[in-house]
Amino acid sequence: MKDIPTFGGFKDGTFDVEQAASLKPDVVFMNIEAQTATEDAGYEDKLAALGIPIVYVDFREDPIKDTPASIRLMGRLLDKENEAERFINFSNQQMARVTDVIEQADPERPRVFIDRAGGYSDDCCMSFGPHNFGDYVRIAGGQNIADDIIPNTFGTLNPEQIIASNPQQVVVTGGDWEAYVPGGAWVGVGPGADMTEARRKLEALTHRTAMTGIDAVKHDRVHAIWHQFYNSPYYFVAIQQLAKWFHPDLFKDLDPDATLRELHERFLPLTYQPGYWVSLEAEDE
Amino acid sequence: MNKSTAAMTSPQQGRTFYRTMVLRRQVILLGLLGALFLSFCVDLALGPARYELTEVLSALLTPGSVSEQISVIVWQIRMPVALMAIVVGASLSIAGAQMQTILSNPLASPFTLGISAGAGFGAALALAFGVSIVPFAVDYIVPINAFLVAMLTALMIHLLSMRRGVTIETIVLLGIAMVFIFNALMALIQFFASQQALSAVVFWTMGSLTKATWPKVWVSLAVLAIAIPLLARHGWALTAMRLGDAKAESMGVRPRRLRLQVLMLVSLLASVSVAFVGTIGFIGLVGPHIARMLVGEDQRFFLPASALCGALILSVGSVISKMLIPGTVIPIGIITSLVGIPFFLFLVLNQKKSIW
Amino acid sequence: MVSLTLEQVTAHYGKREVLSSITTPTLSGGQVVALLGPNAAGKSTLFRRILGLLTGGGQVRIAGTNAERPVAYMPQETRIDAVLSVYESVLLARMQGRRLKVQPEDLAQVDAALDELNLQPLAQRDIGDLSGGQRQLVSAAQALVQSPDILLLDEPTSALDLHRQIGLLSVLRRLAEQRQMLIIVALHDLGHALRFADQAIVLAGGALKACGPTRAVVTAELLREVYQVEGRIETCSRGSPMLVVETAL
């Protein structure tokens, strides 16, 4: 993995076309959001002149809809169609473990506040609209309080709105942002995270003004989950964990940790390291 | 001097006119103050948590008698934002008014001189890379960075303008050069920043009052409370500056010294505001222009009118930004520009007299 | 009575000497002194030196006054676009160095200055809307309202029509006598100098060329040497001196 070269400035589509060409790839994968910028810059034509096609994939704009197609496409191009299909099947099975139950039981949906990158800056509070993590929450049987407020995927909630909506569950997305905000209030969940520290910082976030007196804090229904699930084909693991948090009785037997471990063992060259989520209610159990 | 002129006027005339004018201006100032108070009340009363007016009132008057949530919403969320709107609006508008005065330039504002741009760059350094200029006070790294870079910018303009033969036009040019430098540096930061940091930087540069907290309100208020009397003390001299350096000098004003003192003072005002709430454009430019149309440039009226106009614009902006899409936060910088600029153009185009 | 004496007064812009050792006899209150000389002779510089706006060698001695700021100065006219009425702009000159609060006495002084120059009809107008000549009169009122003992005016008549030129100079003449002020006026019109000034100081190239009673100073020789014109001073039928200029040399 260390030998994989990295590029700068990917998100604007302004990656170094010369470097890309010099590596003589057979194909260039780009995120779909970089399509406009890439086309503007004429990179498609430039790379096409070298016989290098660009393929756009998406795990972020609409992960649930686009991930299977993206995986399938990559599998075909990399001549790993079987693995791709196996992964998609695995993903579908794991999703079904949540969707089937929710559909059948049709439980009361708890109000959920997704605290996007909570603690990253002292602004409060970034969140998700009806898409991405908004989708995950809905599928997992929750009701995102920002669904009707934030028109698009990303947005910012008035802190007062959070108190007014009185969420029963709070999901903070977190990650190791030491390089960006050293010593910040973010919750550093992710592979191999220090869980004691993550839990301490999660607890600290509940003391923000916007969390005053809400049910989630009263009943310790405050959780943190790896932020990068928002941009990952492994989103189904996040959905399983959300479902388990929202409806602990319905999903007693569901073990997202095992799902993620199995995912690693079957599909990834990496060893599984836990630490992708933490909850304040863990100690009560 | 011409005794034979038929239109010999009574010696009372000037005084009478002057007294009427002063009275009219006092009424205008009172009107602005009333409007500001009204806007402040609306700002406190409205919010996504739809409380009754009576509930808000009892939260204000007898905080012990209401539920913790109302009390927190009114005192910790709405109140700091509503106050911050007033303090920051007044600070930026005063800063703009005095920059226009000392530089004799209608386009001068904290933006023109690169002070806001400097603050933005400092904040972006902190937001994108966690680069702190001072090693302590991690909690306040963003505002401290913003403040330091803004003051460094002002200091640099100050030092350059002390050189021989530097005119006020040169100072304005220096400021514009600063703006371009910081904009380029900012673009560079955005290029290298992570996705997460990028949205934080963009949100910051749009300016938002939701960053307001009580400590920030107190600090900004303290700076404003120090700056206003210092500027008022130079009231007559500052008004004289508008007659040109030669005239001001002939009246005993030291234009260069006064210019530098005021430049540092308003840089402080502007950079503290920008550091706390991000770059809220347009107030520092338009607040003083509206004030000038209303009360002229006698600092005894121009200074308070600028402060009130700026505070009023931002306070109304705060109300609108809350109401537009209830529950979410539209950066107030966008609102003030979208609502304020058409209003400003309307005023300018309907102005019978030419201003500048 | 106020008096002004210049002793070896010099001034520099950078390394360039712009005034070289100007010495005058004591000029005392009650008279109008014309400051003469071609363009760039150093007239404005000398004014700024007397005011203390410029530093330099030598002594500017002012005696016989206990005013805090005994000297008022009317600089050459520049365009002004401030949103201030004529009344305010004169009040402003009066209030410099004073408290923010305006006293009735201040208003009385402003009205007096406006009356003196017959500016009351313009009191409500914005200074930005005035003609060059009107601005010049307002400028004179701004100097006058400071109730100075010594009044320095830099080409106060340059934008005025003939009627107002004579009007302003007559007012200055009267003020000098009534208030025992020392009034120094930089003038280009030697005819006006001959008619209204008791004394004349002539500068050229930053040096003093002549100083004394106007009639004695303004001569055909001076015209030739300092102004480089061929001309003569004649006496008109009513006995006043009259300047006749023939050609530029």
PDB file of N, CA and C in Angstrom, chain A residues 113-196:
ATOM      1  N   PHE A 113     -30.364  12.947  15.608  1.00  0.00           N
ATOM      2  CA  PHE A 113     -29.554  14.070  15.157  1.00  0.00           C
ATOM      3  C   PHE A 113     -28.182  13.538  14.756  1.00  0.00           C
ATOM      4  N   ILE A 114     -27.814  13.748  13.478  1.00  0.00           N
ATOM      5  CA  ILE A 114     -26.489  13.336  13.016  1.00  0.00           C
ATOM      6  C   ILE A 114     -25.565  14.548  13.160  1.00  0.00           C
ATOM      7  N   ASP A 115     -24.598  14.416  14.028  1.00  0.00           N
ATOM      8  CA  ASP A 115     -23.679  15.525  14.299  1.00  0.00           C
ATOM      9  C   ASP A 115     -22.450  15.322  13.416  1.00  0.00           C
ATOM     10  N   ARG A 116     -22.531  15.881  12.216  1.00  0.00           N
ATOM     11  CA  ARG A 116     -21.462  15.647  11.239  1.00  0.00           C
ATOM     12  C   ARG A 116     -20.155  16.272  11.732  1.00  0.00           C
ATOM     13  N   ALA A 117     -19.131  15.426  11.862  1.00  0.00           N
ATOM     14  CA  ALA A 117     -17.808  15.855  12.310  1.00  0.00           C
ATOM     15  C   ALA A 117     -17.912  16.720  13.562  1.00  0.00           C
ATOM     16  N   GLY A 118     -18.752  16.267  14.516  1.00  0.00           N
ATOM     17  CA  GLY A 118     -18.948  17.037  15.752  1.00  0.00           C
ATOM     18  C   GLY A 118     -17.618  17.324  16.436  1.00  0.00           C
ATOM     19  N   GLY A 119     -17.437  18.567  16.852  1.00  0.00           N
ATOM     20  CA  GLY A 119     -16.223  18.951  17.553  1.00  0.00           C
ATOM     21  C   GLY A 119     -15.075  19.342  16.648  1.00  0.00           C
ATOM     22  N   TYR A 120     -15.277  19.166  15.333  1.00  0.00           N
ATOM     23  CA  TYR A 120     -14.191  19.525  14.404  1.00  0.00           C
ATOM     24  C   TYR A 120     -13.907  21.018  14.481  1.00  0.00           C
ATOM     25  N   SER A 121     -14.970  21.833  14.491  1.00  0.00           N
ATOM     26  CA  SER A 121     -14.793  23.265  14.734  1.00  0.00           C
ATOM     27  C   SER A 121     -15.781  23.652  15.820  1.00  0.00           C
ATOM     28  N   ASP A 122     -15.665  24.863  16.335  1.00  0.00           N
ATOM     29  CA  ASP A 122     -16.566  25.218  17.432  1.00  0.00           C
ATOM     30  C   ASP A 122     -17.931  25.671  16.917  1.00  0.00           C
ATOM     31  N   ASP A 123     -18.114  25.606  15.586  1.00  0.00           N
ATOM     32  CA  ASP A 123     -19.447  25.866  15.050  1.00  0.00           C
ATOM     33  C   ASP A 123     -20.363  24.718  15.404  1.00  0.00           C
ATOM     34  N   CYS A 124     -21.604  25.017  15.632  1.00  0.00           N
ATOM     35  CA  CYS A 124     -22.563  23.958  15.847  1.00  0.00           C
ATOM     36  C   CYS A 124     -23.798  24.291  15.028  1.00  0.00           C
ATOM     37  N   CYS A 125     -24.328  23.336  14.320  1.00  0.00           N
ATOM     38  CA  CYS A 125     -23.857  21.973  14.145  1.00  0.00           C
ATOM     39  C   CYS A 125     -24.019  21.588  12.688  1.00  0.00           C
ATOM     40  N   MET A 126     -22.981  21.028  12.132  1.00  0.00           N
ATOM     41  CA  MET A 126     -23.071  20.511  10.769  1.00  0.00           C
ATOM     42  C   MET A 126     -23.838  19.194  10.811  1.00  0.00           C
ATOM     43  N   SER A 127     -24.622  18.942   9.755  1.00  0.00           N
ATOM     44  CA  SER A 127     -25.396  17.706   9.742  1.00  0.00           C
ATOM     45  C   SER A 127     -25.624  17.264   8.300  1.00  0.00           C
ATOM     46  N   PHE A 128     -26.399  16.184   8.171  1.00  0.00           N
ATOM     47  CA  PHE A 128     -26.752  15.685   6.848  1.00  0.00           C
ATOM     48  C   PHE A 128     -28.229  15.910   6.608  1.00  0.00           C
ATOM     49  N   GLY A 129     -28.586  16.267   5.368  1.00  0.00           N
ATOM     50  CA  GLY A 129     -29.981  16.323   4.974  1.00  0.00           C
ATOM     51  C   GLY A 129     -30.496  14.923   4.708  1.00  0.00           C
ATOM     52  N   PRO A 130     -31.436  14.760   3.784  1.00  0.00           N
ATOM     53  CA  PRO A 130     -32.051  13.442   3.579  1.00  0.00           C
ATOM     54  C   PRO A 130     -31.148  12.418   2.899  1.00  0.00           C
ATOM     55  N   HIS A 131     -29.945  12.796   2.477  1.00  0.00           N
ATOM     56  CA  HIS A 131     -29.105  11.846   1.755  1.00  0.00           C
ATOM     57  C   HIS A 131     -27.915  11.391   2.585  1.00  0.00           C
ATOM     58  N   ASN A 132     -27.177  10.417   2.025  1.00  0.00           N
ATOM     59  CA  ASN A 132     -25.983   9.908   2.657  1.00  0.00           C
ATOM     60  C   ASN A 132     -26.312   9.401   4.067  1.00  0.00           C
ATOM     61  N   PHE A 133     -25.712   9.953   5.110  1.00  0.00           N
ATOM     62  CA  PHE A 133     -26.025   9.478   6.451  1.00  0.00           C
ATOM     63  C   PHE A 133     -27.510   9.644   6.751  1.00  0.00           C
ATOM     64  N   GLY A 134     -28.139  10.617   6.086  1.00  0.00           N
ATOM     65  CA  GLY A 134     -29.584  10.763   6.214  1.00  0.00           C
ATOM     66  C   GLY A 134     -30.293   9.502   5.736  1.00  0.00           C
ATOM     67  N   ASP A 135     -29.825   8.950   4.604  1.00  0.00           N
ATOM     68  CA  ASP A 135     -30.352   7.676   4.111  1.00  0.00           C
ATOM     69  C   ASP A 135     -30.114   6.563   5.126  1.00  0.00           C
ATOM     70  N   TYR A 136     -28.869   6.504   5.632  1.00  0.00           N
ATOM     71  CA  TYR A 136     -28.503   5.415   6.551  1.00  0.00           C
ATOM     72  C   TYR A 136     -29.457   5.403   7.743  1.00  0.00           C
ATOM     73  N   VAL A 137     -29.719   6.617   8.270  1.00  0.00           N
ATOM     74  CA  VAL A 137     -30.561   6.708   9.460  1.00  0.00           C
ATOM     75  C   VAL A 137     -31.964   6.220   9.134  1.00  0.00           C
ATOM     76  N   ARG A 138     -32.485   6.588   7.983  1.00  0.00           N
ATOM     77  CA  ARG A 138     -33.837   6.183   7.611  1.00  0.00           C
ATOM     78  C   ARG A 138     -33.907   4.665   7.453  1.00  0.00           C
ATOM     79  N   ILE A 139     -32.890   4.112   6.747  1.00  0.00           N
ATOM     80  CA  ILE A 139     -32.897   2.665   6.527  1.00  0.00           C
ATOM     81  C   ILE A 139     -32.796   1.914   7.850  1.00  0.00           C
ATOM     82  N   ALA A 140     -32.018   2.498   8.781  1.00  0.00           N
ATOM     83  CA  ALA A 140     -31.810   1.837  10.067  1.00  0.00           C
ATOM     84  C   ALA A 140     -33.004   2.038  10.996  1.00  0.00           C
ATOM     85  N   GLY A 141     -34.059   2.669  10.504  1.00  0.00           N
ATOM     86  CA  GLY A 141     -35.263   2.800  11.315  1.00  0.00           C
ATOM     87  C   GLY A 141     -35.280   4.016  12.205  1.00  0.00           C
ATOM     88  N   GLY A 142     -34.550   5.050  11.799  1.00  0.00           N
ATOM     89  CA  GLY A 142     -34.584   6.293  12.565  1.00  0.00           C
ATOM     90  C   GLY A 142     -35.203   7.403  11.741  1.00  0.00           C
ATOM     91  N   GLN A 143     -35.392   8.538  12.392  1.00  0.00           N
ATOM     92  CA  GLN A 143     -35.933   9.685  11.672  1.00  0.00           C
ATOM     93  C   GLN A 143     -34.971  10.863  11.859  1.00  0.00           C
ATOM     94  N   ASN A 144     -34.319  11.228  10.766  1.00  0.00           N
ATOM     95  CA  ASN A 144     -33.321  12.299  10.823  1.00  0.00           C
ATOM     96  C   ASN A 144     -34.024  13.640  11.031  1.00  0.00           C
ATOM     97  N   ILE A 145     -33.670  14.346  12.105  1.00  0.00           N
ATOM     98  CA  ILE A 145     -34.381  15.604  12.394  1.00  0.00           C
ATOM     99  C   ILE A 145     -34.114  16.656  11.336  1.00  0.00           C
ATOM    100  N   ALA A 146     -33.025  16.508  10.560  1.00  0.00           N
ATOM    101  CA  ALA A 146     -32.686  17.525   9.569  1.00  0.00           C
ATOM    102  C   ALA A 146     -33.270  17.211   8.190  1.00  0.00           C
ATOM    103  N   ASP A 147     -34.021  16.092   8.096  1.00  0.00           N
ATOM    104  CA  ASP A 147     -34.580  15.675   6.808  1.00  0.00           C
ATOM    105  C   ASP A 147     -35.308  16.796   6.084  1.00  0.00           C
ATOM    106  N   ASP A 148     -36.185  17.487   6.815  1.00  0.00           N
ATOM    107  CA  ASP A 148     -37.016  18.513   6.172  1.00  0.00           C
ATOM    108  C   ASP A 148     -36.355  19.882   6.220  1.00  0.00           C
ATOM    109  N   ILE A 149     -35.195  19.981   6.849  1.00  0.00           N
ATOM    110  CA  ILE A 149     -34.598  21.303   7.064  1.00  0.00           C
ATOM    111  C   ILE A 149     -33.442  21.544   6.108  1.00  0.00           C
ATOM    112  N   ILE A 150     -32.535  20.591   6.023  1.00  0.00           N
ATOM    113  CA  ILE A 150     -31.391  20.761   5.133  1.00  0.00           C
ATOM    114  C   ILE A 150     -31.801  20.230   3.758  1.00  0.00           C
ATOM    115  N   PRO A 151     -31.812  21.102   2.760  1.00  0.00           N
ATOM    116  CA  PRO A 151     -32.336  20.691   1.459  1.00  0.00           C
ATOM    117  C   PRO A 151     -31.446  19.674   0.749  1.00  0.00           C
ATOM    118  N   ASN A 152     -30.142  19.718   0.974  1.00  0.00           N
ATOM    119  CA  ASN A 152     -29.246  18.826   0.252  1.00  0.00           C
ATOM    120  C   ASN A 152     -28.548  17.854   1.183  1.00  0.00           C
ATOM    121  N   THR A 153     -27.494  17.256   0.697  1.00  0.00           N
ATOM    122  CA  THR A 153     -26.791  16.273   1.504  1.00  0.00           C
ATOM    123  C   THR A 153     -26.166  16.906   2.743  1.00  0.00           C
ATOM    124  N   PHE A 154     -25.478  18.050   2.523  1.00  0.00           N
ATOM    125  CA  PHE A 154     -24.750  18.674   3.626  1.00  0.00           C
ATOM    126  C   PHE A 154     -25.401  19.994   4.012  1.00  0.00           C
ATOM    127  N   GLY A 155     -25.325  20.341   5.290  1.00  0.00           N
ATOM    128  CA  GLY A 155     -25.891  21.611   5.729  1.00  0.00           C
ATOM    129  C   GLY A 155     -25.573  21.841   7.190  1.00  0.00           C
ATOM    130  N   THR A 156     -26.027  22.974   7.686  1.00  0.00           N
ATOM    131  CA  THR A 156     -25.755  23.338   9.063  1.00  0.00           C
ATOM    132  C   THR A 156     -27.065  23.635   9.774  1.00  0.00           C
ATOM    133  N   LEU A 157     -27.215  23.071  10.959  1.00  0.00           N
ATOM    134  CA  LEU A 157     -28.433  23.287  11.731  1.00  0.00           C
ATOM    135  C   LEU A 157     -28.243  24.423  12.727  1.00  0.00           C
ATOM    136  N   ASN A 158     -29.299  25.176  12.939  1.00  0.00           N
ATOM    137  CA  ASN A 158     -29.322  26.133  14.027  1.00  0.00           C
ATOM    138  C   ASN A 158     -29.299  25.343  15.341  1.00  0.00           C
ATOM    139  N   PRO A 159     -28.375  25.657  16.242  1.00  0.00           N
ATOM    140  CA  PRO A 159     -28.287  24.890  17.495  1.00  0.00           C
ATOM    141  C   PRO A 159     -29.631  24.855  18.231  1.00  0.00           C
ATOM    142  N   GLU A 160     -30.372  25.927  18.086  1.00  0.00           N
ATOM    143  CA  GLU A 160     -31.674  25.991  18.738  1.00  0.00           C
ATOM    144  C   GLU A 160     -32.615  24.906  18.197  1.00  0.00           C
ATOM    145  N   GLN A 161     -32.455  24.603  16.902  1.00  0.00           N
ATOM    146  CA  GLN A 161     -33.299  23.599  16.263  1.00  0.00           C
ATOM    147  C   GLN A 161     -33.101  22.243  16.927  1.00  0.00           C
ATOM    148  N   ILE A 162     -31.862  21.975  17.356  1.00  0.00           N
ATOM    149  CA  ILE A 162     -31.571  20.680  17.958  1.00  0.00           C
ATOM    150  C   ILE A 162     -32.306  20.556  19.292  1.00  0.00           C
ATOM    151  N   ILE A 163     -32.247  21.636  20.069  1.00  0.00           N
ATOM    152  CA  ILE A 163     -32.980  21.605  21.340  1.00  0.00           C
ATOM    153  C   ILE A 163     -34.474  21.478  21.066  1.00  0.00           C
ATOM    154  N   ALA A 164     -34.939  22.227  20.044  1.00  0.00           N
ATOM    155  CA  ALA A 164     -36.365  22.224  19.748  1.00  0.00           C
ATOM    156  C   ALA A 164     -36.822  20.846  19.260  1.00  0.00           C
ATOM    157  N   SER A 165     -35.985  20.176  18.456  1.00  0.00           N
ATOM    158  CA  SER A 165     -36.373  18.864  17.919  1.00  0.00           C
ATOM    159  C   SER A 165     -36.252  17.769  18.964  1.00  0.00           C
ATOM    160  N   ASN A 166     -35.460  18.028  19.978  1.00  0.00           N
ATOM    161  CA  ASN A 166     -35.277  17.085  21.082  1.00  0.00           C
ATOM    162  C   ASN A 166     -35.023  15.661  20.597  1.00  0.00           C
ATOM    163  N   PRO A 167     -33.887  15.417  19.922  1.00  0.00           N
ATOM    164  CA  PRO A 167     -33.603  14.090  19.379  1.00  0.00           C
ATOM    165  C   PRO A 167     -33.457  13.044  20.494  1.00  0.00           C
ATOM    166  N   GLN A 168     -33.885  11.819  20.169  1.00  0.00           N
ATOM    167  CA  GLN A 168     -33.744  10.730  21.149  1.00  0.00           C
ATOM    168  C   GLN A 168     -32.424  10.003  20.970  1.00  0.00           C
ATOM    169  N   GLN A 169     -31.811  10.207  19.799  1.00  0.00           N
ATOM    170  CA  GLN A 169     -30.523   9.580  19.529  1.00  0.00           C
ATOM    171  C   GLN A 169     -29.621  10.626  18.881  1.00  0.00           C
ATOM    172  N   VAL A 170     -28.351  10.619  19.268  1.00  0.00           N
ATOM    173  CA  VAL A 170     -27.380  11.499  18.616  1.00  0.00           C
ATOM    174  C   VAL A 170     -26.262  10.641  18.060  1.00  0.00           C
ATOM    175  N   VAL A 171     -25.970  10.819  16.775  1.00  0.00           N
ATOM    176  CA  VAL A 171     -24.861  10.086  16.169  1.00  0.00           C
ATOM    177  C   VAL A 171     -23.820  11.099  15.709  1.00  0.00           C
ATOM    178  N   VAL A 172     -22.673  11.062  16.368  1.00  0.00           N
ATOM    179  CA  VAL A 172     -21.587  11.965  15.994  1.00  0.00           C
ATOM    180  C   VAL A 172     -20.696  11.226  15.001  1.00  0.00           C
ATOM    181  N   THR A 173     -20.380  11.839  13.862  1.00  0.00           N
ATOM    182  CA  THR A 173     -19.400  11.182  12.996  1.00  0.00           C
ATOM    183  C   THR A 173     -18.029  11.712  13.381  1.00  0.00           C
ATOM    184  N   GLY A 174     -17.054  10.813  13.396  1.00  0.00           N
ATOM    185  CA  GLY A 174     -15.734  11.210  13.878  1.00  0.00           C
ATOM    186  C   GLY A 174     -14.618  10.538  13.107  1.00  0.00           C
ATOM    187  N   GLY A 175     -13.419  10.966  13.413  1.00  0.00           N
ATOM    188  CA  GLY A 175     -12.250  10.387  12.772  1.00  0.00           C
ATOM    189  C   GLY A 175     -11.012  11.009  13.389  1.00  0.00           C
ATOM    190  N   ASP A 176      -9.870  10.487  13.014  1.00  0.00           N
ATOM    191  CA  ASP A 176      -8.629  11.011  13.576  1.00  0.00           C
ATOM    192  C   ASP A 176      -8.212  12.246  12.793  1.00  0.00           C
ATOM    193  N   TRP A 177      -8.584  13.419  13.303  1.00  0.00           N
ATOM    194  CA  TRP A 177      -8.284  14.663  12.605  1.00  0.00           C
ATOM    195  C   TRP A 177      -7.150  15.421  13.269  1.00  0.00           C
ATOM    196  N   GLU A 178      -6.261  14.677  13.909  1.00  0.00           N
ATOM    197  CA  GLU A 178      -5.142  15.306  14.621  1.00  0.00           C
ATOM    198  C   GLU A 178      -4.335  16.196  13.677  1.00  0.00           C
ATOM    199  N   ALA A 179      -4.206  15.772  12.421  1.00  0.00           N
ATOM    200  CA  ALA A 179      -3.393  16.537  11.477  1.00  0.00           C
ATOM    201  C   ALA A 179      -4.038  17.875  11.127  1.00  0.00           C
ATOM    202  N   TYR A 180      -5.360  17.960  11.257  1.00  0.00           N
ATOM    203  CA  TYR A 180      -6.058  19.182  10.858  1.00  0.00           C
ATOM    204  C   TYR A 180      -6.386  20.073  12.036  1.00  0.00           C
ATOM    205  N   VAL A 181      -6.934  19.455  13.093  1.00  0.00           N
ATOM    206  CA  VAL A 181      -7.279  20.226  14.285  1.00  0.00           C
ATOM    207  C   VAL A 181      -6.620  19.556  15.484  1.00  0.00           C
ATOM    208  N   PRO A 182      -5.338  19.880  15.712  1.00  0.00           N
ATOM    209  CA  PRO A 182      -4.624  19.195  16.802  1.00  0.00           C
ATOM    210  C   PRO A 182      -5.317  19.448  18.135  1.00  0.00           C
ATOM    211  N   GLY A 183      -5.546  18.362  18.861  1.00  0.00           N
ATOM    212  CA  GLY A 183      -6.155  18.500  20.173  1.00  0.00           C
ATOM    213  C   GLY A 183      -7.586  18.961  20.129  1.00  0.00           C
ATOM    214  N   GLY A 184      -8.237  18.872  18.947  1.00  0.00           N
ATOM    215  CA  GLY A 184      -9.609  19.333  18.819  1.00  0.00           C
ATOM    216  C   GLY A 184     -10.592  18.455  19.568  1.00  0.00           C
ATOM    217  N   ALA A 185     -11.841  18.867  19.551  1.00  0.00           N
ATOM    218  CA  ALA A 185     -12.864  18.176  20.328  1.00  0.00           C
ATOM    219  C   ALA A 185     -13.475  17.001  19.566  1.00  0.00           C
ATOM    220  N   TRP A 186     -12.994  16.730  18.346  1.00  0.00           N
ATOM    221  CA  TRP A 186     -13.526  15.641  17.541  1.00  0.00           C
ATOM    222  C   TRP A 186     -13.327  14.286  18.222  1.00  0.00           C
ATOM    223  N   VAL A 187     -14.159  13.313  17.837  1.00  0.00           N
ATOM    224  CA  VAL A 187     -14.076  11.974  18.424  1.00  0.00           C
ATOM    225  C   VAL A 187     -13.306  11.078  17.449  1.00  0.00           C
ATOM    226  N   GLY A 188     -12.158  10.599  17.880  1.00  0.00           N
ATOM    227  CA  GLY A 188     -11.243   9.927  16.955  1.00  0.00           C
ATOM    228  C   GLY A 188     -11.522   8.451  16.738  1.00  0.00           C
ATOM    229  N   VAL A 189     -12.781   8.086  16.405  1.00  0.00           N
ATOM    230  CA  VAL A 189     -13.055   6.686  16.120  1.00  0.00           C
ATOM    231  C   VAL A 189     -12.476   6.309  14.754  1.00  0.00           C
ATOM    232  N   GLY A 190     -12.268   5.019  14.539  1.00  0.00           N
ATOM    233  CA  GLY A 190     -11.653   4.538  13.311  1.00  0.00           C
ATOM    234  C   GLY A 190     -10.836   3.314  13.647  1.00  0.00           C
ATOM    235  N   PRO A 191     -10.185   2.722  12.637  1.00  0.00           N
ATOM    236  CA  PRO A 191      -9.431   1.495  12.899  1.00  0.00           C
ATOM    237  C   PRO A 191      -8.400   1.681  14.011  1.00  0.00           C
ATOM    238  N   GLY A 192      -8.467   0.839  15.005  1.00  0.00           N
ATOM    239  CA  GLY A 192      -7.478   0.842  16.081  1.00  0.00           C
ATOM    240  C   GLY A 192      -7.556   2.037  17.003  1.00  0.00           C
ATOM    241  N   ALA A 193      -8.747   2.657  17.119  1.00  0.00           N
ATOM    242  CA  ALA A 193      -8.858   3.874  17.925  1.00  0.00           C
ATOM    243  C   ALA A 193      -8.728   3.570  19.422  1.00  0.00           C
ATOM    244  N   ASP A 194      -8.295   4.595  20.150  1.00  0.00           N
ATOM    245  CA  ASP A 194      -8.232   4.514  21.613  1.00  0.00           C
ATOM    246  C   ASP A 194      -9.654   4.745  22.134  1.00  0.00           C
ATOM    247  N   MET A 195     -10.314   3.666  22.539  1.00  0.00           N
ATOM    248  CA  MET A 195     -11.736   3.779  22.855  1.00  0.00           C
ATOM    249  C   MET A 195     -12.003   4.602  24.105  1.00  0.00           C
ATOM    250  N   THR A 196     -11.118   4.538  25.073  1.00  0.00           N
ATOM    251  CA  THR A 196     -11.337   5.302  26.297  1.00  0.00           C
ATOM    252  C   THR A 196     -11.330   6.804  25.978  1.00  0.00           C
TER     253      THR A 196
END
